[in-house]
Short mmCIF file of C-alpha atoms in Angstrom, two decimals:
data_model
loop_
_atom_site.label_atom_id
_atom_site.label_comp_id
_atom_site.label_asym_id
_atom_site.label_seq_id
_atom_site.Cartn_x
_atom_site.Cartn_y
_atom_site.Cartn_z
CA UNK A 220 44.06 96.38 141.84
CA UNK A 221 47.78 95.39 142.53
CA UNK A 222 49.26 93.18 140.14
CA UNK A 223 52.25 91.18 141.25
CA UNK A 224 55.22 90.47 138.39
CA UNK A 225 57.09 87.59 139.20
CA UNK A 226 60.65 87.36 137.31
CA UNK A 227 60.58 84.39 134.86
CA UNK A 228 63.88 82.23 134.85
CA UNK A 229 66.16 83.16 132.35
CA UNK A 230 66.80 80.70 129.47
CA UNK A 231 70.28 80.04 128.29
CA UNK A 232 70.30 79.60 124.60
CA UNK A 233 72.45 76.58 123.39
CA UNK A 234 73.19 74.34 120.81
CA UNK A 235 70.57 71.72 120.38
CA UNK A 236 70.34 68.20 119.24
CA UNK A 237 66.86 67.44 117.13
CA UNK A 238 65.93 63.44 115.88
CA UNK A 239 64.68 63.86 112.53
CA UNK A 240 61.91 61.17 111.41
CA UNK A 241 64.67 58.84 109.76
CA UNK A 242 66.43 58.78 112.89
CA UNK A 243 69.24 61.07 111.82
CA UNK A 244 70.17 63.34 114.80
CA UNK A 245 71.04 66.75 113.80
CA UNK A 246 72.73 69.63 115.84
CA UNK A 247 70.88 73.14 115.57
CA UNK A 248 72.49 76.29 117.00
CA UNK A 249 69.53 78.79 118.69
CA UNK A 250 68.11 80.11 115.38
CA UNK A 251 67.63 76.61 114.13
CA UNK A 252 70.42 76.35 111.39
CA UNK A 253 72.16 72.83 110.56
CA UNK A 254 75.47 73.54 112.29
CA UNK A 255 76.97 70.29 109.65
CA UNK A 256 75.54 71.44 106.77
CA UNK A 257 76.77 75.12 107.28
CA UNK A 258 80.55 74.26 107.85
CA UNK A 259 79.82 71.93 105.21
CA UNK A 260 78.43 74.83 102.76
CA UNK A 261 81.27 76.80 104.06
CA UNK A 262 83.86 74.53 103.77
CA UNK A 263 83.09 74.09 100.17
CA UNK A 264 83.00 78.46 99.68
CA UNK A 265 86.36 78.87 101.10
CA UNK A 266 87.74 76.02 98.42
CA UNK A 267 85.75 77.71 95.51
CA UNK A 268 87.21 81.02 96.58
CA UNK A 269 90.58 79.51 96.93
CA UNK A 270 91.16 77.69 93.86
CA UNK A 271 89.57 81.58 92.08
CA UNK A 272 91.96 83.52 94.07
CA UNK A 273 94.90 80.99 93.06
CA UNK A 274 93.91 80.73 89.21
CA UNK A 275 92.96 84.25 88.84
CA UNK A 276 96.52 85.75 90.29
CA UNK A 277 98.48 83.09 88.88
CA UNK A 278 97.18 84.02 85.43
CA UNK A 279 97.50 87.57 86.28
CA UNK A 280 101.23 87.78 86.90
CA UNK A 281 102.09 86.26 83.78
CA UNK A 282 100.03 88.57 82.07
CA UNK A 283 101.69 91.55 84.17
CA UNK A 284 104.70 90.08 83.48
CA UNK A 285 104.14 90.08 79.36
CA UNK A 286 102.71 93.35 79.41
CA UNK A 287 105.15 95.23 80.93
CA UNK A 288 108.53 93.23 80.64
CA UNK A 289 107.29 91.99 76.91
CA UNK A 290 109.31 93.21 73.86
CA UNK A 291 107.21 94.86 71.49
CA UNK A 292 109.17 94.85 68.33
CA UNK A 293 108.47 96.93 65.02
CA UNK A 294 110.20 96.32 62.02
CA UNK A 295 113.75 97.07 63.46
CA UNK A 296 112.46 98.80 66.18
CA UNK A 297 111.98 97.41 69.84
CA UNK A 298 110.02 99.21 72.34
CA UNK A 299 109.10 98.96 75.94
CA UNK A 300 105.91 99.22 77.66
CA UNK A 301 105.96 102.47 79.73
CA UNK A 302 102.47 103.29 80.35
CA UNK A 303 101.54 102.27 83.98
CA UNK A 304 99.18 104.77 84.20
CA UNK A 305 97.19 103.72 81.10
CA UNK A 306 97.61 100.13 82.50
CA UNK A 307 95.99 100.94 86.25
CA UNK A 308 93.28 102.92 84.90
CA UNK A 309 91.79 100.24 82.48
CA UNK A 310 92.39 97.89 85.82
CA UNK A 311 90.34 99.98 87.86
CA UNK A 312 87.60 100.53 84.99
CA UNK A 313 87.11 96.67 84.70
CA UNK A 314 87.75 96.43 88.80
CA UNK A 315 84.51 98.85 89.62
CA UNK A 316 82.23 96.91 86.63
CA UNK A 317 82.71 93.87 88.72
CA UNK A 318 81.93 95.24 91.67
CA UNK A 319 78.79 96.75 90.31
CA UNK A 320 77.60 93.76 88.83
CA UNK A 321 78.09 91.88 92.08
CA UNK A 322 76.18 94.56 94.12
CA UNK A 323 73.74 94.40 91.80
CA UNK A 324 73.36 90.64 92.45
CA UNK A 325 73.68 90.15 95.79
CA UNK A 326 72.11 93.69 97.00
CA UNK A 327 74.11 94.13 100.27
CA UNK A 328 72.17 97.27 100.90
CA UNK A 329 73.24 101.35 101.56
CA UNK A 330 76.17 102.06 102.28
CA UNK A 331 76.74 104.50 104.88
CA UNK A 332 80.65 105.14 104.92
CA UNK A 333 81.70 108.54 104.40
CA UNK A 334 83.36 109.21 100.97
CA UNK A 335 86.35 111.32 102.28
CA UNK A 336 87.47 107.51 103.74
CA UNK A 337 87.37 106.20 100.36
CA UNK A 338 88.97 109.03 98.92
CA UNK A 339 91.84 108.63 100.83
CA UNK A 340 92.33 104.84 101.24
CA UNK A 341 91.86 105.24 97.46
CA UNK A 342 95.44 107.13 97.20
CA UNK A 343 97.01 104.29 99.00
CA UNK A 344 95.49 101.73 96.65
CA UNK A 345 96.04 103.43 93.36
CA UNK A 346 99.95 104.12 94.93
CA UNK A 347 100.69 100.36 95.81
CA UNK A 348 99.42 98.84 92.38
CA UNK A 349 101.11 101.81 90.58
CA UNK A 350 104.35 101.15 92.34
CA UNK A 351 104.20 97.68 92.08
CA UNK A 352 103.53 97.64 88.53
CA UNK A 353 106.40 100.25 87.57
CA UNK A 354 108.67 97.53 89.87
CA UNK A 355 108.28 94.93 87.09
CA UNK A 356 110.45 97.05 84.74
CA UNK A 357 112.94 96.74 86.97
CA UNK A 358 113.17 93.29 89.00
CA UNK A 359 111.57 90.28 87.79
CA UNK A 360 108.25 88.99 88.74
CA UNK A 361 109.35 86.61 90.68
CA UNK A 362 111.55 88.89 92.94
CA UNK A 363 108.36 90.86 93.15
CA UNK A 364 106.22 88.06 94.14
CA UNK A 365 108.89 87.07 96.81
CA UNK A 366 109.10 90.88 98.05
CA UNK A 367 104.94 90.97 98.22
CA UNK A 368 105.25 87.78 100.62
CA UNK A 369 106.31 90.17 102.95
CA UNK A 370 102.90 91.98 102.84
CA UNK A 371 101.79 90.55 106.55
CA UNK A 372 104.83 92.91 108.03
CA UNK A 373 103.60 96.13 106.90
CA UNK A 374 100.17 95.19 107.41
CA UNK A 375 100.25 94.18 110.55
CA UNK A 376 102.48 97.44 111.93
CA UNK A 377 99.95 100.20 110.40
CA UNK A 378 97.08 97.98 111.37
CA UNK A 379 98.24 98.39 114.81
CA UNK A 380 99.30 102.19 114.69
CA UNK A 381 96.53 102.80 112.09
CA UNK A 382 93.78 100.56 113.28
CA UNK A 383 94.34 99.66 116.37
CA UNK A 384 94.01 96.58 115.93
CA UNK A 385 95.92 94.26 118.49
CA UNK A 386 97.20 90.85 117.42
CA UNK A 387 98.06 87.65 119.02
CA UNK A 388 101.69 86.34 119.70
CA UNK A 389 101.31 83.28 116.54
CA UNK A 390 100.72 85.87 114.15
CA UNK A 391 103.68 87.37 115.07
CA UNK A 392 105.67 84.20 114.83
CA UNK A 393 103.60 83.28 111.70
CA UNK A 394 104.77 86.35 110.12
CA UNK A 395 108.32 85.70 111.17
CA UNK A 396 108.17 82.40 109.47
CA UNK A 397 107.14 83.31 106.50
CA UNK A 398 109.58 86.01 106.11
CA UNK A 399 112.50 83.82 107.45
CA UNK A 400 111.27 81.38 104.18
CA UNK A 401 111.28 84.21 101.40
CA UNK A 402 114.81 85.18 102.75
CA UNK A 403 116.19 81.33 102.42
CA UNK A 404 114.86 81.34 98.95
CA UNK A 405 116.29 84.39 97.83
CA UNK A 406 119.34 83.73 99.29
CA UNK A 407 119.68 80.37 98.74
CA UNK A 408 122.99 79.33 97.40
CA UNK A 409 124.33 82.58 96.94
CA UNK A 410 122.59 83.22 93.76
CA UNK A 411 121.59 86.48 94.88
CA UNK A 412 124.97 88.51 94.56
CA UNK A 413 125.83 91.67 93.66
CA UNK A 414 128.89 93.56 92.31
CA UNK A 415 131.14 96.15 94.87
CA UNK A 416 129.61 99.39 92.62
CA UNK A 417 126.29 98.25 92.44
CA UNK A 418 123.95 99.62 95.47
CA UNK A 419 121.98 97.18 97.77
CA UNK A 420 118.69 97.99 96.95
CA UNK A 421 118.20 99.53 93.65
CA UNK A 422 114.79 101.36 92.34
CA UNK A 423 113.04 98.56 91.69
CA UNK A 424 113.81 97.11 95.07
CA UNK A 425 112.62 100.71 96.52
CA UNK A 426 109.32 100.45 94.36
CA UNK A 427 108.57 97.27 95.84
CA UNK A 428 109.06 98.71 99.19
CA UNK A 429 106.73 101.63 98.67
CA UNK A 430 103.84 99.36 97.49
CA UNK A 431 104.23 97.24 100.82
CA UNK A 432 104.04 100.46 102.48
CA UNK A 433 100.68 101.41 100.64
CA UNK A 434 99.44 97.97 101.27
CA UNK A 435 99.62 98.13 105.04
CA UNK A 436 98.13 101.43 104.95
CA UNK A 437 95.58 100.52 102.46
CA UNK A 438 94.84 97.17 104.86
CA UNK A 439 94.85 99.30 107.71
CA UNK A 440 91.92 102.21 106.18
CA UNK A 441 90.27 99.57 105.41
CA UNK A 442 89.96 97.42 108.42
CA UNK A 443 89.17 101.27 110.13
CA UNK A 444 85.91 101.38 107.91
CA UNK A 445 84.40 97.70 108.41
CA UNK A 446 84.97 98.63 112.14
CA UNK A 447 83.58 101.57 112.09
CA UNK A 448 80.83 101.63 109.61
CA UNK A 449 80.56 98.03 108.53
CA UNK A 450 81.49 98.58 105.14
CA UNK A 451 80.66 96.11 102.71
CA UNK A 452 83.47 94.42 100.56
CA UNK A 453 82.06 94.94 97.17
CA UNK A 454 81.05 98.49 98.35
CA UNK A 455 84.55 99.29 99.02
CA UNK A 456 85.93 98.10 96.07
CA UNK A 457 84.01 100.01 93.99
CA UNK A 458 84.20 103.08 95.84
CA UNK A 459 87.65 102.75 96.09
CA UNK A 460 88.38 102.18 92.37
CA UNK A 461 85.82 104.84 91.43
CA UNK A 462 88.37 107.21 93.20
CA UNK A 463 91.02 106.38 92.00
CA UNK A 464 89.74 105.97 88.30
CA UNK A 465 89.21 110.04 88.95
CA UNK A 466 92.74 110.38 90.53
CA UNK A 467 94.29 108.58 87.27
CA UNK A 468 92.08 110.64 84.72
CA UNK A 469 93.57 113.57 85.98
CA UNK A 470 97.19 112.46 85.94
CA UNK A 471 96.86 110.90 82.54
CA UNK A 472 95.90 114.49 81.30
CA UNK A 473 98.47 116.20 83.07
CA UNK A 474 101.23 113.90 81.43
CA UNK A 475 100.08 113.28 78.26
CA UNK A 476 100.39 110.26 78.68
CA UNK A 477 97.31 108.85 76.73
CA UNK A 478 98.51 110.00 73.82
CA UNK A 479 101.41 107.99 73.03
CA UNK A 480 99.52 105.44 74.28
CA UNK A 481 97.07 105.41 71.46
CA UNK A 482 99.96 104.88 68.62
CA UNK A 483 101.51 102.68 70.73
CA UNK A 484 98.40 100.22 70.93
CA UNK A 485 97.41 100.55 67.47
CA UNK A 486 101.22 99.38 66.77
CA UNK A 487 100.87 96.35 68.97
CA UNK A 488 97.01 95.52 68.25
CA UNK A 489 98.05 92.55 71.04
CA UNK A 490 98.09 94.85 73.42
CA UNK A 491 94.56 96.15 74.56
CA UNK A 492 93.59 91.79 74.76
CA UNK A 493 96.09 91.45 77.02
CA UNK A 494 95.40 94.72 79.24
CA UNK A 495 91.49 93.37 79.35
CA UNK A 496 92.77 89.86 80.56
CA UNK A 497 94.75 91.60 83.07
CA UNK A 498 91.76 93.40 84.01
CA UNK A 499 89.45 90.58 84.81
CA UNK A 500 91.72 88.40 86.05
CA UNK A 501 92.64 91.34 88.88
CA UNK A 502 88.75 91.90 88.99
CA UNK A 503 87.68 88.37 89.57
CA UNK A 504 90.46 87.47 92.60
CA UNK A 505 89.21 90.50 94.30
CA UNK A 506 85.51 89.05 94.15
CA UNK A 507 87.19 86.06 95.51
CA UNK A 508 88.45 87.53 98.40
CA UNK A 509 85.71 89.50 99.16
#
């Protein structure tokens, strides 16, 4: 018997609108979902994660700030904070709790990136935030919060050698815009000057540079693994900090640098709150953003 298959039109899926029994016409999209009440639901996410991101960085550079530019004084003694690596490594210990707790929560599922990626991007990371930290003994927050606005520059570049990514020409004015601003602030009135002997961009200036560096590459790795293997924020972040928690265990050994830590501490019993506020305040904007 010969069976004849006739083709059935093809349906176009589209937005729909449905009259609920009050009246109230709502727009679906094809799997049925309120189209209002998800931009509505999202609208009110991005200003949670906003006003986090915003309180939880704010409060973090004036903790930074205390920690490392704070005088610690002694009797007649004053001392300065010199232990970045101490400082990173109780960042990245608090960083990869939150992370677990949040995977815990939300259970995005395996993970299937390969950990050589993390490894690396890891060195990156742990560079910038070691860098950037070690700048603050040298130029004032505020010069490094002005030098970090320049992030999108680096960024961008290695995510285009790195990446591949390819970006539109508003980005590119965006970014020009927004470093044309930090310059007219800096500048502004000639209040930036600097003596005949003195050199134009000292080490702290150079430390700040590095850590843009490591962000673009960092930016770049990591936009190489979501497109790749669809790596999951929270995943990443506690992969990444995992790595470099191992990375930062093995320098503080090799410099000894743990040990004049300890006195230090117990001298300044202030010390270890502040380090745990710094912490969670660097843990709980990266949740944000993720």
């Amino acid at each position: 018997m010969n069976s004849e298959v006739t083709d059935l039109p093809t349906l176009a899926l589209s937005d729909v609108e449905v009259k609920e029994p009050n009246g109230k016409i709502v727009k679906l999209n094809p799997e049925g979902v309120d189209l209002k009440s998800t931009m509505v639901t999202n609208r009110r996410k991005l200003a949670v994660c906003f006003i986090g991101i915003f309180c939880c960085y704010f409060y973090y550079g004036i903790v930074q700030e205390t920690i490392t530019r704070g005088k610690y004084v002694s009797g007649d003694k004053t001392e300065k904070f010199t232990f970045t690596l101490c400082l990173v490594f109780v960042q990245c210990i608090i960083n990869a709790l939150f992370s677990l707790l949040v995977i815990r929560i939300r259970k995005p599922g395996a993970d299937a990136t390969p950990h050589k990626l993390y490894a690396g991007c890891s060195i990156s990371y742990l560079g910038a935030m070691l860098a950037s930290n070690s700048a603050l003994r040298h130029v004032s927050y505020p010069t490094q919060v002005l030098g970090k606005s320049c992030k999108p520059i680096p960024v961008m570049i290695l995510g285009v050698l790195i990446g591949g990514k390819r970006y539109n020409i508003f980005k590119y004015l965006f970014v020009t815009m927004i470093v044309f601003g930090v310059a007219l602030f800096m500048y502004k009135d000639g209040k930036v000057t600097k003596s005949i002997d003195s050199p134009l961009i000292g080490f702290g200036e150079m430390l700040l540079l590095v850590s843009l560096t490591l962000d673009g590459v960092t930016g770049a790795m990591q936009d190489r693994m979501r497109g790749y293997h669809s790596t999951n924020g929270q995943h990443m972040m506690l992969n990444v900090n995992l790595w470099s928690l191992l990375y930062l265990a093995l320098a503080i050994a090799l410099t000894g640098e743990v040990f004049e830590f300890i006195p230090f501490a117990q001298r300044y019993p202030v010390l270890l709150p502040n380090m745990l506020l710094f912490g969670v305040t660097s843990a709980l904007g990266q949740v944000d953003i993720r």
